[in-house]
Tab-separated table of C-alpha atoms and ligand atoms in Angstrom:
chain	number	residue	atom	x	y	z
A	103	UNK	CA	48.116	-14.499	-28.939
A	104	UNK	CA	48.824	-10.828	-27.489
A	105	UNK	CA	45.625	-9.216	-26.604
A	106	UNK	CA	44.294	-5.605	-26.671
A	107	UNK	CA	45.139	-4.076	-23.564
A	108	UNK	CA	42.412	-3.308	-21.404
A	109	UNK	CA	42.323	0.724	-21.768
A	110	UNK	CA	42.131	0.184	-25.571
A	111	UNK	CA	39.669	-2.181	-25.906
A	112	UNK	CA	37.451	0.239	-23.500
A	113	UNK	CA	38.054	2.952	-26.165
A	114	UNK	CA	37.303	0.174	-29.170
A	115	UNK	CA	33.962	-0.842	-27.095
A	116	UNK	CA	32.946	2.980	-26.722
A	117	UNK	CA	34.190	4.077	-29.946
A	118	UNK	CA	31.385	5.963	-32.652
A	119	UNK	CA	33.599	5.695	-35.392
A	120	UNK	CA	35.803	3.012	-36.132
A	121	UNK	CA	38.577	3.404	-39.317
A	122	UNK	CA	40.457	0.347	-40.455
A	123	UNK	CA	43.217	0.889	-43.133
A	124	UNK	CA	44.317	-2.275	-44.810
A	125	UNK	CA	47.515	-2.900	-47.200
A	126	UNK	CA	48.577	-5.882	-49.299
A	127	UNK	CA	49.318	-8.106	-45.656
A	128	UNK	CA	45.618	-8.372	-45.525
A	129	UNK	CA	45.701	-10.280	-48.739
A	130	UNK	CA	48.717	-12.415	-48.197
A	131	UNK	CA	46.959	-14.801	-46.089
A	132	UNK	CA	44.237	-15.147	-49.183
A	133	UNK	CA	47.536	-16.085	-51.427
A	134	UNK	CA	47.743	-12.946	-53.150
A	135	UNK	CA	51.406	-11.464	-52.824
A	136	UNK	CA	52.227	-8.518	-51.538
A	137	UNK	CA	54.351	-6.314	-54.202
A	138	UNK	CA	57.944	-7.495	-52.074
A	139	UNK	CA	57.226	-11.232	-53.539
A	140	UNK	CA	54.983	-10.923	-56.178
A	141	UNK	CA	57.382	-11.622	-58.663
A	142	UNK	CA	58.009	-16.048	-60.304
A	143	UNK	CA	59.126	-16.818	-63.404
A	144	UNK	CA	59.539	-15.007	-66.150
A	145	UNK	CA	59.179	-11.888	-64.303
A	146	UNK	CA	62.225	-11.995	-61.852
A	147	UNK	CA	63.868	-10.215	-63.336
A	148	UNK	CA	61.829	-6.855	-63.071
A	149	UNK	CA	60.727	-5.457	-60.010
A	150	UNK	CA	56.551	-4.728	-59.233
A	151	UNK	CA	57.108	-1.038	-58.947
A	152	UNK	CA	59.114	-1.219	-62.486
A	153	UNK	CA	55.547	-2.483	-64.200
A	154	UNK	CA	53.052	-0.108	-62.044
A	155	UNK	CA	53.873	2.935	-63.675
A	156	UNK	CA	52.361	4.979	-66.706
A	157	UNK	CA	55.801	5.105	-68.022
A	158	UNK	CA	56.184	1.307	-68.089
A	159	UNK	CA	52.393	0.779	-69.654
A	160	UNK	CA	53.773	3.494	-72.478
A	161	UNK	CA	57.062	2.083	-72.845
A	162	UNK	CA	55.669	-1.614	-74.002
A	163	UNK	CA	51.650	-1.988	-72.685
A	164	UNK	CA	51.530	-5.595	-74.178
A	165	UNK	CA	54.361	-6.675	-70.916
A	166	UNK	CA	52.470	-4.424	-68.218
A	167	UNK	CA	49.371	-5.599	-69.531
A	168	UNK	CA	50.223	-9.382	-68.762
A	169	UNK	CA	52.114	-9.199	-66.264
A	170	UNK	CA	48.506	-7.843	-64.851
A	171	UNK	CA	46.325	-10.624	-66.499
A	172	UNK	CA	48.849	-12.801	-64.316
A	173	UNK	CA	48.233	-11.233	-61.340
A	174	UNK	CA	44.308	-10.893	-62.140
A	175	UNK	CA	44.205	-14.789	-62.234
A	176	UNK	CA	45.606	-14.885	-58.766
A	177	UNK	CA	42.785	-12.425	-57.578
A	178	UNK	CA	40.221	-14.204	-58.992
A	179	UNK	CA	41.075	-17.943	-57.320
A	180	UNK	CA	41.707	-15.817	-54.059
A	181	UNK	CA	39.540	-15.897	-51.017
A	182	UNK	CA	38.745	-13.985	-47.943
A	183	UNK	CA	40.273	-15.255	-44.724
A	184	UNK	CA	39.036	-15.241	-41.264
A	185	UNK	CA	40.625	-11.274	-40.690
A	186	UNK	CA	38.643	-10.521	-43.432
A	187	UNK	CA	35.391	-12.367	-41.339
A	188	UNK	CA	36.181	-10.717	-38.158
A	189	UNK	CA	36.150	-7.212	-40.052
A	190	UNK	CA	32.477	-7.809	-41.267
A	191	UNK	CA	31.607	-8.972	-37.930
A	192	UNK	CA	33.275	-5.671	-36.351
A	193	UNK	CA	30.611	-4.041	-38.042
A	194	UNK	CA	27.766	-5.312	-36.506
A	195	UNK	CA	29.639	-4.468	-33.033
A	196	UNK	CA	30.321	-0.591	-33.842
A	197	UNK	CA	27.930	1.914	-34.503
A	198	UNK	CA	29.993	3.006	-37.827
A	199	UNK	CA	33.042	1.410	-39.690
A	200	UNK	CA	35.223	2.410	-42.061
A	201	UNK	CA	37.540	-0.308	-44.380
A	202	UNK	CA	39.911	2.226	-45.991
A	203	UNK	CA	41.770	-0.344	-48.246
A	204	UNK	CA	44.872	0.095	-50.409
A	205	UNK	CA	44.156	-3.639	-51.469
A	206	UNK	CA	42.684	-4.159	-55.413
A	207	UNK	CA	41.358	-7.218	-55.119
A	208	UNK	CA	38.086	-6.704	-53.827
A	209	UNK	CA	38.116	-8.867	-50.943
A	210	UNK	CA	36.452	-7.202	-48.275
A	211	UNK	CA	33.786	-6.444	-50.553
A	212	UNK	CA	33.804	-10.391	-51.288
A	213	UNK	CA	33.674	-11.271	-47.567
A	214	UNK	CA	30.880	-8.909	-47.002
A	215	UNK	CA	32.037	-5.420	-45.527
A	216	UNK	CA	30.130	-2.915	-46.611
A	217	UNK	CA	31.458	0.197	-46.380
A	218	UNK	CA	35.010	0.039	-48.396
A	219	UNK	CA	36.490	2.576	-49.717
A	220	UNK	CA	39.644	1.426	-52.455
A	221	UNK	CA	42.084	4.042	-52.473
A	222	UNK	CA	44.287	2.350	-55.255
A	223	UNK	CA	41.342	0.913	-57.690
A	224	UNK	CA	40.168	-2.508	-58.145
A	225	UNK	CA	42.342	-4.678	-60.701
A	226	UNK	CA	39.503	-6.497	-61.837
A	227	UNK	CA	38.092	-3.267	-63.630
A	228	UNK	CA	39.465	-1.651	-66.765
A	229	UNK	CA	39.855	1.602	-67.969
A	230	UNK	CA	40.739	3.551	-71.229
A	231	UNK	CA	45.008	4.802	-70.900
A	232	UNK	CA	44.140	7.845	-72.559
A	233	UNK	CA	40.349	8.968	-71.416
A	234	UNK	CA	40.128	7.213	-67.755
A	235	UNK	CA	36.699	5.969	-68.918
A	236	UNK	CA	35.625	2.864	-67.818
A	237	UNK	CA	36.136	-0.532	-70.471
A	238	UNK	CA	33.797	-3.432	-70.003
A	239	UNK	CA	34.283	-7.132	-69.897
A	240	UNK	CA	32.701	-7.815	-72.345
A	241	UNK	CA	34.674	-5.445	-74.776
A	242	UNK	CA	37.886	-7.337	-73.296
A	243	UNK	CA	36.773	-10.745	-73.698
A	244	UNK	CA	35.605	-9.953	-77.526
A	245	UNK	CA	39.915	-8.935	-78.222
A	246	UNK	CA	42.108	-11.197	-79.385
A	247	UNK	CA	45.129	-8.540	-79.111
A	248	UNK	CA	48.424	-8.712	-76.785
A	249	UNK	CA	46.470	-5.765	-75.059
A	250	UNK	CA	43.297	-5.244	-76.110
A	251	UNK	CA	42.604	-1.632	-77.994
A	252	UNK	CA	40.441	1.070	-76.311
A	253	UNK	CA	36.797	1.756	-77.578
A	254	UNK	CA	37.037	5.119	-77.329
A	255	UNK	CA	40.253	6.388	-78.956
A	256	UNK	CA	41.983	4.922	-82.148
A	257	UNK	CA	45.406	3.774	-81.259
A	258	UNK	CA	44.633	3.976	-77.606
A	259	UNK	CA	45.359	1.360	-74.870
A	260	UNK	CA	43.138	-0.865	-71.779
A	261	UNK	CA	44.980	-0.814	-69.041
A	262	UNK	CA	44.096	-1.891	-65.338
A	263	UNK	CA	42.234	0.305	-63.226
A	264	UNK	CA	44.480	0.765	-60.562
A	265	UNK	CA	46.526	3.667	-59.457
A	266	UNK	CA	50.318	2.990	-60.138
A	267	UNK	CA	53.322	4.690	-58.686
A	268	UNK	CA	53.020	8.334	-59.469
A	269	UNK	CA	49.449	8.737	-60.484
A	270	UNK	CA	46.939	10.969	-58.053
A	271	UNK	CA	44.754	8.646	-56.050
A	272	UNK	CA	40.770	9.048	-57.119
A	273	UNK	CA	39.401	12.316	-55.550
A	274	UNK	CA	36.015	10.649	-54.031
A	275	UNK	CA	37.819	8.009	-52.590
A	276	UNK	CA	40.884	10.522	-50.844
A	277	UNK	CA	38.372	12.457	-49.391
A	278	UNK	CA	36.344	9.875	-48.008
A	279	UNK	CA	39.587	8.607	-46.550
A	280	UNK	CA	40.460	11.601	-45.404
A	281	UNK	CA	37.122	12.193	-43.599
A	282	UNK	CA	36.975	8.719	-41.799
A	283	UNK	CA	40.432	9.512	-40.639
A	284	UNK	CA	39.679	13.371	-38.693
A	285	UNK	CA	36.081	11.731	-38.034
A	286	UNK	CA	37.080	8.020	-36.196
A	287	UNK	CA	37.816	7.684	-32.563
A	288	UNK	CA	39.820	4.190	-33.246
A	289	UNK	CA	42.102	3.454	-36.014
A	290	UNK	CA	43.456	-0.090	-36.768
A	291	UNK	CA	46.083	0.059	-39.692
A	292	UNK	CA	46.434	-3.803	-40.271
A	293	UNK	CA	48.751	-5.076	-43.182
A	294	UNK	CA	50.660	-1.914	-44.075
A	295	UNK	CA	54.238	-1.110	-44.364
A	296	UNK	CA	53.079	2.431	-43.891
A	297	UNK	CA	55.319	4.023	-46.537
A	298	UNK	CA	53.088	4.123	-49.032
A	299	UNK	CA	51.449	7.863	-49.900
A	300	UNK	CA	49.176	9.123	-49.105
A	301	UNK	CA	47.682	6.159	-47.590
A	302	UNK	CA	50.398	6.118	-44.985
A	303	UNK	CA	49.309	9.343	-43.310
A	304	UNK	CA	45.793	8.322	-42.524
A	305	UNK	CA	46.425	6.911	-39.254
A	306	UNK	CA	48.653	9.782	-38.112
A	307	UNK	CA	45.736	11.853	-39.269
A	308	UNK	CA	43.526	10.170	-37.126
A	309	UNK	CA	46.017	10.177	-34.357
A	310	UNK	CA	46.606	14.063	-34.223
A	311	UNK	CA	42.097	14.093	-33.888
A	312	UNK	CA	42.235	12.337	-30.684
A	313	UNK	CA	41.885	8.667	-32.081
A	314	UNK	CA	43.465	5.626	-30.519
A	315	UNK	CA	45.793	3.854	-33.089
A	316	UNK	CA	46.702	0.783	-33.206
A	317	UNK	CA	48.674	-1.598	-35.827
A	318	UNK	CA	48.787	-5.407	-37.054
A	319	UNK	CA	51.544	-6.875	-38.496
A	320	UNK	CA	54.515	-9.214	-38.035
A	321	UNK	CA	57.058	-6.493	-38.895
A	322	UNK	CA	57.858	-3.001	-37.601
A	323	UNK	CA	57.218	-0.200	-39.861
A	324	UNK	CA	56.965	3.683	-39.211
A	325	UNK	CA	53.369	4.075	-37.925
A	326	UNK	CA	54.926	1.510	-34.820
A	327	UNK	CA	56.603	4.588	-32.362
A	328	UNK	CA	53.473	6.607	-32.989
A	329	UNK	CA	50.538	3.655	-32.211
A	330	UNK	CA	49.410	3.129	-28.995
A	331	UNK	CA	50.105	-0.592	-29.326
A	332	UNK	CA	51.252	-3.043	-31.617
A	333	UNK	CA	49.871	-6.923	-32.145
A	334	UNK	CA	52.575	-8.599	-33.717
A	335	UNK	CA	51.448	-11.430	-35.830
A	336	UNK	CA	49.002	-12.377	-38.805
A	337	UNK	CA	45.900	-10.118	-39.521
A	338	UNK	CA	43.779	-13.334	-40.102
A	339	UNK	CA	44.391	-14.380	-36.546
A	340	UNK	CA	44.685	-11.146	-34.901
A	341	UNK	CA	41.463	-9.817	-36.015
A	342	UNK	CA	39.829	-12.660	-35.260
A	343	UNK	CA	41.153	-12.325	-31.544
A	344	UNK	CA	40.418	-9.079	-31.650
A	345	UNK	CA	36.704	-9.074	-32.651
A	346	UNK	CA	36.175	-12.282	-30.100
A	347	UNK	CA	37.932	-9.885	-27.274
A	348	UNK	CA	35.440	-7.211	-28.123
A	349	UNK	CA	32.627	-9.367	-28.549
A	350	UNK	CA	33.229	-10.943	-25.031
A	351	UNK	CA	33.996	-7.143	-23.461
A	352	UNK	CA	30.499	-5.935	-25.011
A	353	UNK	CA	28.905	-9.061	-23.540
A	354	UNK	CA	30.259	-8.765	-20.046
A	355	UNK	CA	29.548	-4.601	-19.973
A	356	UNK	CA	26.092	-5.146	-20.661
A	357	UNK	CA	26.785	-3.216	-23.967
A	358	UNK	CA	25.839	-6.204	-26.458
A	359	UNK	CA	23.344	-4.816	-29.127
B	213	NAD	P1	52.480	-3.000	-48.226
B	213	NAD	O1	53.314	-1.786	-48.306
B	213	NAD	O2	51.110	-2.855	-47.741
B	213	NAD	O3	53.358	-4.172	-47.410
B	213	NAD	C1	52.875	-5.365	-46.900
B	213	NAD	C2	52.922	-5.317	-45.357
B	213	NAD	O4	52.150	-6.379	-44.846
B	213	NAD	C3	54.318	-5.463	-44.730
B	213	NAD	O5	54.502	-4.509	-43.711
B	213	NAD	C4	54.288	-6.882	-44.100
B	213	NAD	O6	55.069	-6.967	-42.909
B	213	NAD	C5	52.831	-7.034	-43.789
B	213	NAD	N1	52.334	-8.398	-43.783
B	213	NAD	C6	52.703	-9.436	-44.562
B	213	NAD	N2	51.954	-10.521	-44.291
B	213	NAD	C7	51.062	-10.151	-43.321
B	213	NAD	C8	50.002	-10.811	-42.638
B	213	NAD	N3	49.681	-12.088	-42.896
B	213	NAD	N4	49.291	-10.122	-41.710
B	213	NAD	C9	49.580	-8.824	-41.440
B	213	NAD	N5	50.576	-8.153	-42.065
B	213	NAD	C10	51.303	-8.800	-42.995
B	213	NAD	O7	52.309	-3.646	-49.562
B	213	NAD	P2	53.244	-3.714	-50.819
B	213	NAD	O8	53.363	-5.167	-51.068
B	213	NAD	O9	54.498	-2.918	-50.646
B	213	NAD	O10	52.329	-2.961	-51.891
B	213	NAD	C11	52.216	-1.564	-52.003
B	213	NAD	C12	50.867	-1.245	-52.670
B	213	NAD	O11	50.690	-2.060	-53.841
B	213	NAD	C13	49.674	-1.621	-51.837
B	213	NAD	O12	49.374	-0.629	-50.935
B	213	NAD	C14	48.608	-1.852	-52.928
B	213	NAD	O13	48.095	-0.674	-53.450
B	213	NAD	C15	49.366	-2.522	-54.013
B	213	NAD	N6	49.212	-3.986	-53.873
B	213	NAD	C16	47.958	-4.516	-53.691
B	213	NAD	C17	47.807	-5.892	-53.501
B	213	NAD	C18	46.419	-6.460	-53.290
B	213	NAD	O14	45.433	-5.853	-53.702
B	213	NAD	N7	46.293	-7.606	-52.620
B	213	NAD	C19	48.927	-6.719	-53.515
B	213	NAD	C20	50.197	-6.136	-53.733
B	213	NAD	C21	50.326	-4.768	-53.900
């Protein structure tokens, strides 16, 4: 397992303000797919970013909406995994954390973190096509339609609560983002391809305020030439390593709290 090198974990032991921006890796591990292979059956032949799109939910809402229920199912059997573990530990060794999460299943919050902020919405939450408003379970569970109708307009749809492709991210939730990323001192982007906007310039945000930056994941991506280092390999594992290599740092600097 490649470790943190020993100037970094110095700045991750004396960091104030520590931002971690997770992507659909984090999940993989907990069996939910990331958008590249979330597609079986009788959905092969469209691809994810075909179905998350306003255009796609107008153009026939009963195929967006189960493609979603689908994918719902798979969020609700899912699990957090030990990176998840080591991220609610983290925050017991860091005077402040961040989890900045493009994720919409709600693990993190599941494992115990605290202080997430979802950038993309949470799929298990419904909302009104038309008004934005909020659509409970109960009024879900009580339809017997393809795609259940909304309460609040005649004619109008539920859809998921997420942010597709093209939509503005929520405001509350940007600017928090935004904040942990010009406030942090260390930035972990774990997970990510980094392409995705606005989510992708966080860490380059926190980078150009003086943070250390580093990234998880197997793969290169663009956020690789600009971190300070790169763990290749899986975030359950890494994070794991990486809390027990702070933990263990703390410990032998006389800094354990
Ligand atoms: P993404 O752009 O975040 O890509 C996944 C990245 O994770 C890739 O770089 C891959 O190399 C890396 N990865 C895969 N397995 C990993 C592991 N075990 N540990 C660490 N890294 C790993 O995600 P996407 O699939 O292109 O989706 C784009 C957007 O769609 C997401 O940002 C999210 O909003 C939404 N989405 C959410 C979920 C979810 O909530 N779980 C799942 C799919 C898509």
């Amino acid at each position: 397992m490649q470790l943190l090198s020993e100037e970094l974990l110095r700045s991750l032991g004396e960091a104030r303000h520590v931002m971690v921006l997770t992507g659909a890796g984090m999940s993989a591990e907990s069996g939910v797919p990331t958008f590249r292979d979330a597609q079986s059956g009788i959905w092969e032949k469209f691809r994810a970013e075909d179905l998350a799109t306003p255009e796609a939910f107008e153009a026939n809402p009963a195929r967006v909406w189960q493609w979603y229920e689908e994918r719902r199912a798979i969020v609700r059997s899912a699990r957090p995994h030990a990176g998840h573990q080591a991220l609610v530990m983290l925050e017991s060794l860091v005077p402040e954390l961040s989890v900045i999460t493009q994720n919409v299943d709600g693990l993190h919050q599941l494992a115990g973190s605290k202080k997430v902020t979802e950038l993309h919405g949470n799929i298990l939450r419904s909302k009104c096509h038309v008004t934005g408003r909020p659509i409970s379970a109960e009024w879900l569970s009580g339809s017997a339609h393809a795609v259940p109708p909304s309460p609040y307009v005649s004619g109008g749809f539920a859809r998921p609560d997420v942010v597709w492709f093209g939509e503005v991210l929520p405001r509350q939730a940007l600017e928090a983002a935004m904040q942990a990323a010009v406030q942090c001192d260390f930035c972990i982007s774990a997970g990510t391809t980094s392409l995705v906007q606005p989510a992708a310039s966080l860490p380059l945000m926190a980078l150009e305020h003086g943070a250390a930056v580093i990234e998880i994941n197997p793969s290169e991506t663009p956020l690789s030439p600009h971190a300070d280092q790169c763990l290749r390999g899986l975030a359950s594992e890494v994070l794991a390593s990486l809390v027990n290599q702070l933990s263990s740092w703390k410990h032998d600097s006389g800094q354990g709290r």
